Tab-separated table of C-alpha atoms in Angstrom:
chain	number	residue	atom	x	y	z
B	1	MET	CA	14.192	-0.596	-5.080
B	2	ARG	CA	17.146	0.804	-6.993
B	3	ALA	CA	17.185	4.553	-7.912
B	4	LEU	CA	16.169	3.978	-11.381
B	5	PRO	CA	12.501	3.149	-10.858
B	6	TRP	CA	12.155	6.351	-8.896
B	7	VAL	CA	13.560	8.299	-11.737
B	8	VAL	CA	11.106	6.653	-14.083
B	9	ALA	CA	8.311	7.710	-11.648
B	10	LEU	CA	9.571	11.193	-11.934
B	11	VAL	CA	9.218	11.041	-15.777
B	12	LEU	CA	5.604	10.038	-15.237
B	13	SER	CA	4.891	12.751	-12.725
B	14	LEU	CA	3.175	15.131	-15.313
B	15	ALA	CA	0.504	12.581	-15.630
B	16	GLY	CA	-0.685	12.801	-12.025
B	17	CYS	CA	-0.186	16.448	-11.281
B	18	GLY	CA	-3.219	18.017	-12.762
B	19	ALA	CA	-2.696	17.197	-16.443
B	20	ILE	CA	-4.803	14.054	-16.200
B	21	PRO	CA	-7.700	13.986	-13.800
B	22	GLY	CA	-7.373	11.747	-10.719
B	23	LEU	CA	-9.751	8.918	-10.045
B	24	PRO	CA	-12.453	9.518	-7.401
B	25	TYR	CA	-11.444	8.143	-3.898
B	26	ARG	CA	-13.916	5.862	-2.141
B	27	PRO	CA	-15.082	6.928	0.314
B	28	ALA	CA	-14.761	10.730	-0.035
B	29	ASP	CA	-14.226	12.017	3.447
B	30	PRO	CA	-10.575	13.026	4.187
B	31	PRO	CA	-8.165	10.654	5.842
B	32	THR	CA	-7.116	11.418	9.359
B	33	PRO	CA	-3.308	10.491	9.654
B	34	SER	CA	-2.979	11.953	13.192
B	35	ARG	CA	-5.462	9.439	14.613
B	36	ALA	CA	-4.518	5.854	15.282
B	37	ALA	CA	-6.700	3.575	13.354
B	38	SER	CA	-7.222	-0.263	13.804
B	39	PRO	CA	-5.677	-2.329	11.238
B	40	ALA	CA	-7.038	-1.734	7.794
B	41	THR	CA	-10.053	0.211	9.069
B	42	PRO	CA	-9.970	3.042	6.545
B	43	PRO	CA	-10.235	6.461	8.519
B	44	PRO	CA	-12.401	7.775	5.659
B	45	ARG	CA	-14.964	5.070	6.366
B	46	SER	CA	-15.402	5.458	10.025
B	47	GLN	CA	-13.729	6.633	13.120
B	48	SER	CA	-14.008	3.495	14.913
B	49	PRO	CA	-11.588	2.995	17.748
B	50	SER	CA	-8.856	0.368	17.769
B	51	GLN	CA	-10.187	-3.159	18.280
B	52	SER	CA	-10.174	-4.543	21.828
B	53	PRO	CA	-9.414	-8.186	22.303
B	54	ASP	CA	-13.155	-8.844	22.931
B	55	ALA	CA	-14.406	-6.784	20.113
B	56	ALA	CA	-17.129	-8.447	18.034
B	57	PRO	CA	-15.965	-9.490	14.546
B	58	SER	CA	-17.699	-8.398	11.325
B	59	ALA	CA	-19.741	-11.051	9.547
B	60	SER	CA	-17.256	-11.523	6.811
B	61	ALA	CA	-14.423	-11.724	9.164
B	62	GLN	CA	-15.678	-14.712	10.857
B	63	ALA	CA	-15.244	-16.768	7.663
B	64	LEU	CA	-11.686	-15.492	6.640
B	65	THR	CA	-9.046	-18.161	7.022
B	66	VAL	CA	-5.540	-18.211	5.520
B	67	ALA	CA	-6.876	-20.862	2.937
B	68	GLN	CA	-9.748	-18.620	1.967
B	69	ALA	CA	-7.557	-15.460	1.790
B	70	ARG	CA	-5.260	-17.232	-0.592
B	71	THR	CA	-8.294	-18.205	-2.580
B	72	ALA	CA	-9.486	-14.559	-2.546
B	73	MET	CA	-6.126	-13.495	-3.796
B	74	ARG	CA	-6.236	-15.974	-6.757
B	75	THR	CA	-9.758	-14.729	-7.510
B	76	TRP	CA	-8.585	-11.096	-7.470
B	77	VAL	CA	-5.466	-11.915	-9.714
B	78	ALA	CA	-7.718	-13.584	-12.206
B	79	ALA	CA	-10.042	-10.710	-12.373
B	80	TYR	CA	-7.215	-8.263	-12.591
B	81	ASN	CA	-5.565	-10.282	-15.473
B	82	ALA	CA	-8.905	-10.409	-17.314
B	83	ALA	CA	-9.436	-6.540	-16.896
B	84	LEU	CA	-5.943	-5.956	-18.562
B	85	LYS	CA	-7.318	-7.655	-21.686
B	86	LYS	CA	-10.133	-5.117	-21.897
B	87	ARG	CA	-9.534	-2.230	-24.313
B	88	LYS	CA	-8.682	0.892	-22.384
B	89	TRP	CA	-9.697	-0.790	-19.157
B	90	TRP	CA	-8.276	2.184	-17.201
B	91	ARG	CA	-11.202	4.367	-18.631
B	92	SER	CA	-13.836	2.461	-16.796
B	93	ASN	CA	-14.412	3.635	-13.293
B	94	ALA	CA	-16.661	0.841	-12.500
B	95	ARG	CA	-14.059	-1.742	-13.591
B	96	LEU	CA	-11.353	0.189	-11.629
B	97	ASP	CA	-13.628	0.422	-8.606
B	98	ALA	CA	-14.136	-3.437	-8.591
B	99	LEU	CA	-10.498	-4.114	-8.430
B	100	PHE	CA	-9.084	-1.259	-6.377
B	101	VAL	CA	-9.691	0.864	-3.354
B	102	GLU	CA	-7.832	3.541	-1.353
B	103	GLY	CA	-4.211	4.189	-2.719
B	104	ALA	CA	-4.402	1.405	-5.241
B	105	LEU	CA	-6.813	3.711	-7.376
B	106	TYR	CA	-3.709	5.352	-8.758
B	107	GLU	CA	-3.337	2.321	-10.995
B	108	GLY	CA	-5.901	3.656	-13.309
B	109	VAL	CA	-4.300	7.132	-13.088
B	110	LEU	CA	-0.976	5.834	-14.241
B	111	GLU	CA	-2.443	4.210	-17.312
B	112	ARG	CA	-4.549	7.389	-18.145
B	113	GLY	CA	-1.337	9.281	-17.866
B	114	ARG	CA	0.476	7.150	-20.320
B	115	GLU	CA	-2.387	7.201	-22.667
B	116	GLY	CA	-2.204	11.000	-22.588
B	117	PHE	CA	1.468	10.811	-23.581
B	118	GLY	CA	0.774	8.278	-26.327
B	119	TRP	CA	2.580	5.445	-24.540
B	120	LYS	CA	1.741	1.868	-24.421
B	121	PRO	CA	0.022	0.515	-21.076
B	122	ALA	CA	2.556	-0.454	-18.491
B	123	HIS	CA	0.625	-3.002	-16.478
B	124	ARG	CA	1.566	-6.546	-16.983
B	125	PRO	CA	-0.468	-9.801	-15.895
B	126	ILE	CA	0.343	-11.016	-12.502
B	127	ASN	CA	1.501	-14.671	-12.634
B	128	PRO	CA	2.811	-15.533	-9.134
B	129	THR	CA	5.643	-18.130	-8.904
B	130	GLY	CA	5.361	-20.497	-5.924
B	131	THR	CA	2.820	-20.302	-3.189
B	132	PRO	CA	2.061	-16.686	-1.893
B	133	THR	CA	2.574	-16.213	1.775
B	134	ILE	CA	-0.651	-15.062	3.572
B	135	TYR	CA	-0.849	-12.868	6.571
B	136	VAL	CA	-4.191	-12.922	8.390
B	137	PRO	CA	-5.366	-11.433	11.666
B	138	ARG	CA	-7.618	-13.369	13.995
B	139	PRO	CA	-11.421	-13.009	12.904
B	140	GLU	CA	-12.210	-11.202	16.098
B	141	ARG	CA	-9.552	-8.731	15.560
B	142	GLN	CA	-10.817	-7.671	12.131
B	143	PRO	CA	-12.423	-4.235	12.057
B	144	PRO	CA	-16.322	-3.866	11.858
B	145	ALA	CA	-15.870	-1.978	8.603
B	146	GLY	CA	-14.609	-5.086	6.847
B	147	ASP	CA	-11.548	-7.440	6.861
B	148	TRP	CA	-8.212	-7.644	5.380
B	149	PHE	CA	-5.120	-9.694	4.680
B	150	ILE	CA	-1.644	-9.061	3.317
B	151	ALA	CA	0.014	-11.325	0.704
B	152	LYS	CA	3.619	-11.676	-0.307
B	153	ALA	CA	3.863	-13.005	-3.785
B	154	THR	CA	6.745	-13.184	-6.347
B	155	TYR	CA	5.977	-12.055	-9.837
B	156	ARG	CA	7.485	-10.053	-12.636
B	157	ASP	CA	7.384	-6.175	-12.239
B	158	THR	CA	6.623	-3.645	-15.026
B	159	LYS	CA	10.263	-4.050	-16.152
B	160	GLY	CA	10.026	-7.858	-16.284
B	161	HIS	CA	12.185	-8.549	-13.175
B	162	SER	CA	11.046	-11.253	-11.061
B	163	ARG	CA	10.760	-9.852	-7.463
B	164	PRO	CA	8.668	-10.193	-4.198
B	165	HIS	CA	5.636	-7.975	-4.004
B	166	LEU	CA	3.465	-7.006	-1.027
B	167	LEU	CA	-0.288	-6.590	-1.497
B	168	ALA	CA	-2.841	-5.700	1.063
B	169	PHE	CA	-6.458	-6.589	0.370
B	170	LEU	CA	-9.505	-5.069	1.935
B	171	ARG	CA	-13.275	-5.819	1.765
B	172	SER	CA	-16.423	-4.398	3.104
B	173	PRO	CA	-18.946	-6.715	4.503
B	174	GLY	CA	-20.751	-8.574	1.567
B	175	GLN	CA	-18.247	-7.310	-0.950
B	176	SER	CA	-15.275	-8.859	-2.711
B	177	PHE	CA	-11.678	-8.070	-1.740
B	178	ARG	CA	-10.076	-5.252	-3.487
B	179	LEU	CA	-6.537	-4.224	-3.563
B	180	ALA	CA	-5.838	-1.249	-1.233
B	181	VAL	CA	-1.935	-0.893	-1.309
B	182	THR	CA	0.882	-2.754	-3.029
B	183	THR	CA	4.774	-2.266	-3.291
B	184	PRO	CA	7.640	-4.414	-4.381
B	185	LEU	CA	10.242	-5.112	-1.839
B	186	HIS	CA	13.556	-3.234	-2.312
B	187	TRP	CA	16.378	-5.461	-3.795
B	188	GLY	CA	17.990	-7.397	-1.092
B	189	GLN	CA	15.288	-6.828	1.528
B	190	GLN	CA	13.416	-9.560	3.224
B	191	MET	CA	9.892	-9.777	4.828
B	192	PRO	CA	10.166	-10.192	8.499
B	193	LYS	CA	8.845	-13.204	10.221
B	194	PRO	CA	5.638	-12.474	12.012
B	195	LEU	CA	4.778	-13.380	15.474
B	196	LEU	CA	2.128	-16.024	15.172
B	197	ASP	CA	-0.428	-17.095	17.797
B	198	ALA	CA	-1.240	-20.756	18.598
B	199	ASP	CA	-3.754	-20.879	15.647
B	200	GLY	CA	-1.406	-19.420	13.160
B	201	TYR	CA	-2.829	-15.933	12.881
B	202	ILE	CA	-0.582	-12.842	12.958
B	203	THR	CA	-0.516	-10.913	16.125
B	204	ASP	CA	-1.830	-7.418	16.487
B	205	MET	CA	0.256	-4.344	15.676
B	206	ASP	CA	0.709	-1.274	17.756
B	207	ASP	CA	-1.918	1.097	16.376
B	208	ALA	CA	-0.391	4.241	17.920
B	209	MET	CA	2.993	3.308	16.551
B	210	ALA	CA	1.438	2.760	13.116
B	211	ALA	CA	-0.179	6.297	12.970
B	212	ALA	CA	3.035	7.858	14.181
B	213	VAL	CA	5.346	6.028	11.579
B	214	ALA	CA	3.005	7.001	8.848
B	215	GLU	CA	2.807	10.534	9.993
B	216	GLU	CA	6.677	10.602	9.975
B	217	TYR	CA	6.721	9.630	6.412
B	218	ARG	CA	4.171	12.360	5.659
B	219	ASN	CA	6.229	14.867	7.613
B	220	PHE	CA	9.512	13.811	5.606
B	221	TRP	CA	8.004	13.781	2.177
B	222	ASN	CA	5.993	16.963	2.544
B	223	GLY	CA	9.399	18.731	2.698
B	224	ASP	CA	9.232	20.719	5.919
B	225	ARG	CA	12.314	19.167	7.373
B	226	LYS	CA	11.777	21.068	10.709
B	227	LYS	CA	8.952	18.550	11.461
B	228	GLU	CA	11.011	15.486	10.791
B	229	GLY	CA	11.194	13.379	13.989
B	230	ASP	CA	8.149	15.192	15.489
B	231	SER	CA	6.108	11.849	15.425
B	232	GLY	CA	8.674	10.306	17.820
B	233	TYR	CA	10.299	8.159	14.914
B	234	ARG	CA	12.730	8.978	12.253
B	235	LEU	CA	13.677	7.397	8.955
B	236	ALA	CA	16.891	5.367	9.153
B	237	LYS	CA	19.980	6.905	7.581
B	238	ASP	CA	20.085	4.358	4.784
B	239	SER	CA	16.411	4.626	3.985
B	240	TYR	CA	15.493	4.533	0.295
B	241	SER	CA	13.243	7.496	0.788
B	242	ARG	CA	16.206	9.596	1.913
B	243	LYS	CA	18.120	8.552	-1.314
B	244	ALA	CA	14.903	9.189	-3.561
B	245	PHE	CA	13.779	12.457	-2.007
B	246	PRO	CA	16.343	14.673	-3.576
B	247	GLN	CA	15.277	13.334	-7.054
B	248	VAL	CA	11.714	13.673	-6.752
B	249	ASN	CA	11.325	16.720	-4.524
B	250	LYS	CA	11.392	19.137	-7.212
B	251	GLY	CA	8.013	20.837	-7.025
B	252	MET	CA	6.406	18.291	-9.198
B	253	TYR	CA	4.101	16.787	-6.827
B	254	VAL	CA	1.451	18.258	-4.523
B	255	GLY	CA	2.363	16.596	-1.230
B	256	PHE	CA	0.400	14.112	0.991
B	257	ALA	CA	-2.648	15.207	2.875
B	258	GLY	CA	-3.221	11.946	4.624
B	259	ARG	CA	-3.141	8.113	4.306
B	260	GLY	CA	-5.183	5.130	3.646
B	261	SER	CA	-5.493	2.054	5.962
B	262	VAL	CA	-2.426	0.831	7.808
B	263	PHE	CA	-1.852	-2.957	7.678
B	264	GLY	CA	0.669	-4.739	9.932
B	265	PHE	CA	1.764	-7.082	12.652
B	266	ARG	CA	4.141	-7.811	15.419
B	267	THR	CA	7.329	-9.631	14.186
B	268	ALA	CA	8.825	-12.627	15.766
B	269	SER	CA	11.905	-10.419	16.828
B	270	GLY	CA	9.605	-8.115	18.849
B	271	GLY	CA	9.464	-5.380	16.278
B	272	MET	CA	6.557	-3.941	14.234
B	273	PHE	CA	5.817	-4.220	10.350
B	274	PHE	CA	3.487	-1.804	8.711
B	275	LEU	CA	2.357	-1.377	5.038
B	276	PHE	CA	0.382	1.756	4.104
B	277	ALA	CA	0.010	4.370	1.412
B	278	LEU	CA	0.217	8.151	1.604
B	279	LEU	CA	-2.309	10.030	-0.429
B	280	ASN	CA	-2.363	13.485	-1.856
B	281	ASP	CA	-5.956	14.028	-1.576
B	282	ALA	CA	-9.277	12.155	-0.344
B	283	LYS	CA	-11.193	12.839	-3.658
B	284	SER	CA	-8.470	12.169	-6.188
B	285	VAL	CA	-5.598	9.719	-5.940
B	286	ASN	CA	-2.929	10.895	-8.207
B	287	ASN	CA	-0.031	11.287	-5.770
B	288	VAL	CA	0.746	8.149	-3.749
B	289	LEU	CA	3.624	6.775	-1.729
B	290	SER	CA	3.386	3.082	-0.751
B	291	GLU	CA	5.622	2.016	2.075
B	292	ALA	CA	6.453	-1.426	3.656
B	293	VAL	CA	8.621	-0.562	6.766
B	294	LEU	CA	9.993	-2.272	9.919
B	295	VAL	CA	10.478	-0.707	13.347
B	296	PRO	CA	12.862	-2.995	15.239
B	297	LYS	CA	12.183	-3.704	18.859
B	298	GLY	CA	13.343	-0.897	21.109
B	299	SER	CA	14.254	1.355	18.083
B	300	LYS	CA	12.846	4.663	16.848
B	301	ALA	CA	14.629	4.398	13.428
B	302	VAL	CA	12.256	3.364	10.790
B	303	GLN	CA	13.774	0.797	8.203
B	304	GLU	CA	12.264	0.819	4.795
B	305	LEU	CA	11.726	-2.715	3.259
B	306	GLY	CA	9.838	-1.581	0.084
B	307	GLY	CA	8.470	1.483	-1.433
B	308	SER	CA	6.707	2.807	-4.494
B	309	TRP	CA	6.138	6.485	-5.469
B	310	PHE	CA	4.011	7.885	-8.006
B	311	SER	CA	2.858	11.431	-8.921
């Protein structure tokens, strides 16, 4: 992502910093970024431990295949595009709650802010080109609280540029998939190849590393530079966050209290890929940093592949 989108986000910052109420965060218990959570198990829902290889899968996880995940994404996209046609769709909490969960709830906050300034809605329909790439963990590795998958799809962003986006979807047992976190890839960055098992499923990420990396981003963005690196990891020197931080760290956002779910997998080259969102508060999501990052094998430097900041 070039610097300009981050500057635009700064222009919108007043919309999310108290002038416009945030949307309620489901569920309401505070996130716990210091605890390693199993993939896509929202810390607010439960404090379930990381899944062991012989853990029992959830009922919904048993049915989730790559083909079914791709169908679920198409179903969600259709519902999302239909919602955009509704007058002031961002004013309906029920409609938003049917589409978004965790950090993605800020999508409604963004439009409420634009409405407050008298601006036109910024959201565009999602019309993927080509076939989206789907990343699904083994059914028995899905957490009891629900199941998840990541999709990489190419479509036009809010400025009309065609670019790859990453979307993580999450569902509770018996419910439909909702968007939990999304970000475009930075210009010139590529999604790493996952390490797949014999059946084509992605292999498990390192939960402890996932929690540490997310905490490192929280340390960095919360502005206390003495804490940088305390998690054991450090943002790479050419990180986009390092470039964006001076532009947006001007006292106009409230900081990150925790995070939502962390989604990810082991890469074919032996590293780790993570997709997550940092949140300002557990009960209102109006300050969000979505990150797609890579930790190469044997490295402590976190490379940023994609990111989207809003406050």
